[in-house]
Amino acid sequence: MSGASPPEPAIRVEHVTRTLEGEVPVTLVRDVSLQIERGEFVCVMGPSGSGKSSLLYLLGLLDVPSEGRVWVDGQDTSGFDEDRLADFRLARLGYVFQFHFLLPEFSALDNVSLPIRKLGRLSDEAAEARAAELLDKLGLQGHHHKKPSQLSGGQRQRVAIARALANDPLVILADEPTGNLDSKASTNVRDILRNLTREMNKTVVAVTHDGDFASAADRRIGIVDGRIDMAWRPDPDA
């Protein structure tokens, strides 16, 4: 008697290339194929200009490939129009960036509840309760009603992580999430992201220059000149 089929990977890409057309075309990502499993913490690393963020944006459906296909949660997204992509991102994917991009006029609670309200699966009261629960899980008790300007850099990034988790996504994608933080806050954010895979079975894909951050990952993927290069390692003196 055969066992159940293994689950689909969280993300799978096949022969993905991204080229910016113009008088002189620029290829950002070249013929990349990879898969990222559910519950895996993966760091994408490489020299400046190597295509790390471009690859992350393709994995996170913030950009579309010029060639190749991207599957997320077993769904081939190549035929999605802009509206369907937007809905899919809102429901399945969460994003954390180097600069938190919190709305400055709103409180931490409102910043986290906004994507929940936009998805429309919960009442306003339930959305606020979920936002409060996420903030509390990330150690932000007592800061719910503060605006971003009243929070430290590390606190703002934790609000951004709570916002990324708002709709219980399958995958969190993070672009240099500690690049604007001091060492203590960086360690805290790294540990939070790592624990999302251990405690909540989230898949986390992060672009980073930080070797200490990457040391916590299950897997490191090197990228050079837009291609996967598993032999690449960061310069310890950089």
Short mmCIF file of C-alpha atoms in Angstrom, two decimals:
data_model
loop_
_atom_site.label_atom_id
_atom_site.label_comp_id
_atom_site.label_asym_id
_atom_site.label_seq_id
_atom_site.Cartn_x
_atom_site.Cartn_y
_atom_site.Cartn_z
CA MET A 1 0.00 0.00 0.00
CA SER A 2 1.58 3.26 -1.11
CA GLY A 3 1.79 6.20 1.26
CA ALA A 4 0.35 9.65 0.74
CA SER A 5 1.99 11.90 -1.82
CA PRO A 6 4.49 14.34 -0.35
CA PRO A 7 3.21 17.91 -0.13
CA GLU A 8 4.01 20.34 -2.91
CA PRO A 9 6.99 22.57 -2.17
CA ALA A 10 6.13 26.03 -0.93
CA ILE A 11 7.78 27.57 -4.01
CA ARG A 12 9.11 26.01 -7.19
CA VAL A 13 10.63 27.85 -10.13
CA GLU A 14 11.74 26.37 -13.43
CA HIS A 15 14.10 28.06 -15.88
CA VAL A 16 13.17 31.55 -14.71
CA THR A 17 14.80 34.50 -16.44
CA ARG A 18 14.03 38.19 -15.91
CA THR A 19 15.23 40.68 -18.51
CA LEU A 20 14.54 44.41 -18.57
CA GLU A 21 13.94 45.34 -22.17
CA GLY A 22 15.42 48.51 -23.63
CA GLU A 23 17.99 49.77 -26.04
CA VAL A 24 20.46 47.66 -24.09
CA PRO A 25 18.54 44.79 -22.42
CA VAL A 26 19.61 43.95 -18.87
CA THR A 27 19.18 40.43 -17.53
CA LEU A 28 18.69 40.37 -13.77
CA VAL A 29 18.03 36.65 -13.27
CA ARG A 30 19.27 33.93 -15.64
CA ASP A 31 17.70 30.48 -16.07
CA VAL A 32 17.14 29.77 -12.37
CA SER A 33 15.48 26.54 -11.26
CA LEU A 34 14.98 25.70 -7.58
CA GLN A 35 12.43 24.66 -5.02
CA ILE A 36 11.88 25.72 -1.44
CA GLU A 37 10.18 23.31 0.91
CA ARG A 38 7.44 24.03 3.39
CA GLY A 39 8.81 25.05 6.76
CA GLU A 40 12.27 25.80 5.37
CA PHE A 41 14.37 28.86 6.26
CA VAL A 42 16.41 29.81 3.19
CA CYS A 43 18.85 32.68 2.78
CA VAL A 44 19.78 34.05 -0.64
CA MET A 45 23.26 35.57 -0.69
CA GLY A 46 25.61 37.05 -3.24
CA PRO A 47 27.66 40.12 -4.11
CA SER A 48 25.99 43.50 -4.70
CA GLY A 49 24.16 43.59 -8.00
CA SER A 50 24.08 39.80 -8.29
CA GLY A 51 20.30 39.54 -8.66
CA LYS A 52 19.38 38.54 -5.09
CA SER A 53 16.49 40.95 -4.66
CA SER A 54 15.35 40.43 -8.26
CA LEU A 55 15.08 36.70 -7.57
CA LEU A 56 13.23 37.33 -4.31
CA TYR A 57 10.71 39.56 -6.09
CA LEU A 58 10.09 36.80 -8.62
CA LEU A 59 9.65 34.19 -5.88
CA GLY A 60 7.27 36.53 -4.09
CA LEU A 61 5.25 37.36 -7.22
CA LEU A 62 6.12 41.04 -6.94
CA ASP A 63 7.60 40.73 -10.43
CA VAL A 64 6.91 38.30 -13.27
CA PRO A 65 9.54 36.39 -15.22
CA SER A 66 10.36 37.09 -18.84
CA GLU A 67 10.75 33.33 -19.27
CA GLY A 68 10.02 30.32 -17.07
CA ARG A 69 7.38 29.57 -14.47
CA VAL A 70 6.79 30.08 -10.75
CA TRP A 71 4.64 27.74 -8.66
CA VAL A 72 3.52 28.78 -5.18
CA ASP A 73 1.71 26.25 -2.97
CA GLY A 74 1.41 24.00 -6.02
CA GLN A 75 -0.25 26.63 -8.19
CA ASP A 76 1.27 27.68 -11.49
CA THR A 77 1.07 31.48 -11.34
CA SER A 78 2.17 32.08 -14.93
CA GLY A 79 -1.38 32.65 -16.15
CA PHE A 80 -2.46 34.98 -13.36
CA ASP A 81 -3.52 38.50 -14.31
CA GLU A 82 -2.61 41.47 -12.08
CA ASP A 83 -5.77 41.29 -9.99
CA ARG A 84 -5.41 37.58 -9.32
CA LEU A 85 -1.73 38.02 -8.48
CA ALA A 86 -2.62 40.77 -6.00
CA ASP A 87 -5.27 38.61 -4.32
CA PHE A 88 -2.93 35.61 -4.21
CA ARG A 89 -0.11 37.66 -2.65
CA LEU A 90 -2.46 39.08 -0.03
CA ALA A 91 -3.68 35.63 1.02
CA ARG A 92 -0.55 33.46 0.67
CA LEU A 93 2.53 35.65 0.98
CA GLY A 94 3.96 38.09 3.52
CA TYR A 95 6.78 40.58 2.99
CA VAL A 96 9.40 42.21 5.18
CA PHE A 97 11.79 44.80 3.75
CA GLN A 98 14.93 46.56 4.95
CA PHE A 99 12.89 49.72 5.42
CA HIS A 100 9.72 48.69 7.19
CA PHE A 101 7.32 50.75 5.03
CA LEU A 102 4.86 51.14 7.87
CA LEU A 103 2.21 53.80 7.30
CA PRO A 104 3.41 56.65 9.53
CA GLU A 105 -0.04 58.07 10.27
CA PHE A 106 -1.35 54.77 11.64
CA SER A 107 -0.66 52.96 14.91
CA ALA A 108 1.17 49.64 15.07
CA LEU A 109 -2.18 47.92 15.58
CA ASP A 110 -3.71 49.57 12.54
CA ASN A 111 -0.68 48.80 10.37
CA VAL A 112 -1.02 45.11 11.19
CA SER A 113 -4.81 44.96 10.89
CA LEU A 114 -4.96 46.72 7.50
CA PRO A 115 -4.08 43.66 5.36
CA ILE A 116 -6.51 41.56 7.40
CA ARG A 117 -9.30 44.02 6.71
CA LYS A 118 -8.33 44.17 3.04
CA LEU A 119 -8.54 40.38 2.69
CA GLY A 120 -12.02 40.61 4.21
CA ARG A 121 -12.25 37.20 5.87
CA LEU A 122 -12.62 38.57 9.41
CA SER A 123 -14.79 41.22 10.97
CA ASP A 124 -13.13 44.49 12.00
CA GLU A 125 -13.20 43.36 15.62
CA ALA A 126 -11.63 40.00 14.81
CA ALA A 127 -9.03 41.69 12.61
CA GLU A 128 -8.02 43.96 15.47
CA ALA A 129 -7.88 41.04 17.89
CA ARG A 130 -5.62 39.07 15.55
CA ALA A 131 -3.37 42.08 15.05
CA ALA A 132 -3.07 42.53 18.80
CA GLU A 133 -2.27 38.83 19.27
CA LEU A 134 0.52 38.99 16.69
CA LEU A 135 2.02 42.12 18.21
CA ASP A 136 1.97 40.50 21.64
CA LYS A 137 3.66 37.34 20.29
CA LEU A 138 6.45 39.55 18.97
CA GLY A 139 7.00 41.25 22.32
CA LEU A 140 5.17 44.48 21.56
CA GLN A 141 2.73 44.52 24.45
CA GLY A 142 2.06 48.11 25.43
CA HIS A 143 3.02 49.44 22.00
CA HIS A 144 -0.19 48.73 20.08
CA HIS A 145 -1.28 52.33 19.81
CA LYS A 146 2.11 53.91 19.12
CA LYS A 147 2.90 55.27 15.70
CA PRO A 148 6.07 54.14 13.91
CA SER A 149 7.89 57.36 14.86
CA GLN A 150 7.43 56.42 18.54
CA LEU A 151 9.10 53.00 18.11
CA SER A 152 12.74 51.95 17.83
CA GLY A 153 14.08 50.49 14.61
CA GLY A 154 13.89 46.96 15.96
CA GLN A 155 10.33 47.50 17.19
CA ARG A 156 9.28 48.87 13.81
CA GLN A 157 10.70 45.80 12.10
CA ARG A 158 8.81 43.55 14.50
CA VAL A 159 5.61 45.40 13.59
CA ALA A 160 6.49 44.77 9.94
CA ILE A 161 6.91 41.05 10.68
CA ALA A 162 3.54 41.01 12.46
CA ARG A 163 2.00 42.69 9.41
CA ALA A 164 3.61 40.05 7.16
CA LEU A 165 1.98 37.35 9.31
CA ALA A 166 -1.41 39.07 9.38
CA ASN A 167 -3.22 36.78 6.93
CA ASP A 168 -1.45 33.58 8.02
CA PRO A 169 0.62 33.27 4.81
CA LEU A 170 2.41 30.17 3.63
CA VAL A 171 5.64 32.08 2.88
CA ILE A 172 7.41 35.11 4.37
CA LEU A 173 9.83 36.85 2.00
CA ALA A 174 12.35 39.22 3.56
CA ASP A 175 14.69 41.57 1.68
CA GLU A 176 17.66 42.57 3.87
CA PRO A 177 15.41 42.58 6.97
CA THR A 178 18.29 43.47 9.31
CA GLY A 179 20.17 45.80 6.99
CA ASN A 180 19.06 48.92 8.85
CA LEU A 181 19.34 47.58 12.42
CA ASP A 182 22.00 47.43 15.11
CA SER A 183 23.48 44.06 16.08
CA LYS A 184 21.12 43.41 18.99
CA ALA A 185 18.00 44.18 16.98
CA SER A 186 19.39 42.18 14.04
CA THR A 187 19.83 39.12 16.21
CA ASN A 188 16.30 39.51 17.53
CA VAL A 189 14.80 39.75 14.03
CA ARG A 190 16.88 36.78 12.84
CA ASP A 191 15.68 34.65 15.76
CA ILE A 192 12.05 35.65 15.16
CA LEU A 193 12.22 34.66 11.50
CA ARG A 194 13.97 31.38 12.31
CA ASN A 195 11.37 30.57 14.95
CA LEU A 196 8.54 31.16 12.47
CA THR A 197 9.70 28.02 10.66
CA ARG A 198 10.14 26.01 13.87
CA GLU A 199 7.02 27.07 15.74
CA MET A 200 4.53 28.04 13.02
CA ASN A 201 5.80 25.94 10.08
CA LYS A 202 6.17 29.05 7.94
CA THR A 203 8.51 29.08 5.00
CA VAL A 204 10.97 31.99 5.16
CA VAL A 205 13.08 33.19 2.24
CA ALA A 206 15.45 36.04 3.07
CA VAL A 207 17.99 38.01 1.08
CA THR A 208 20.91 39.06 3.25
CA HIS A 209 24.51 40.23 3.20
CA ASP A 210 24.85 39.25 6.87
CA GLY A 211 26.74 36.00 7.45
CA ASP A 212 25.56 35.80 11.08
CA PHE A 213 21.96 36.10 9.94
CA ALA A 214 22.48 33.46 7.25
CA SER A 215 24.10 31.07 9.73
CA ALA A 216 20.65 30.44 11.23
CA ALA A 217 19.19 29.28 7.90
CA ASP A 218 18.47 25.69 6.91
CA ARG A 219 19.98 26.40 3.50
CA ARG A 220 21.97 29.14 1.83
CA ILE A 221 21.66 29.82 -1.89
CA GLY A 222 24.42 31.76 -3.60
CA ILE A 223 23.64 33.87 -6.66
CA VAL A 224 26.20 35.55 -8.91
CA ASP A 225 25.43 37.45 -12.13
CA GLY A 226 21.84 36.31 -11.90
CA ARG A 227 22.68 32.59 -11.75
CA ILE A 228 22.63 30.14 -8.87
CA ASP A 229 26.23 29.58 -7.74
CA MET A 230 26.36 27.29 -4.73
CA ALA A 231 30.12 27.69 -4.47
CA TRP A 232 29.82 31.38 -3.64
CA ARG A 233 30.55 32.34 -0.03
CA PRO A 234 30.59 35.78 1.59
CA ASP A 235 33.91 37.46 2.23
CA PRO A 236 34.40 37.24 6.01
CA ASP A 237 36.34 40.52 5.93
CA ALA A 238 33.68 42.44 3.99
#
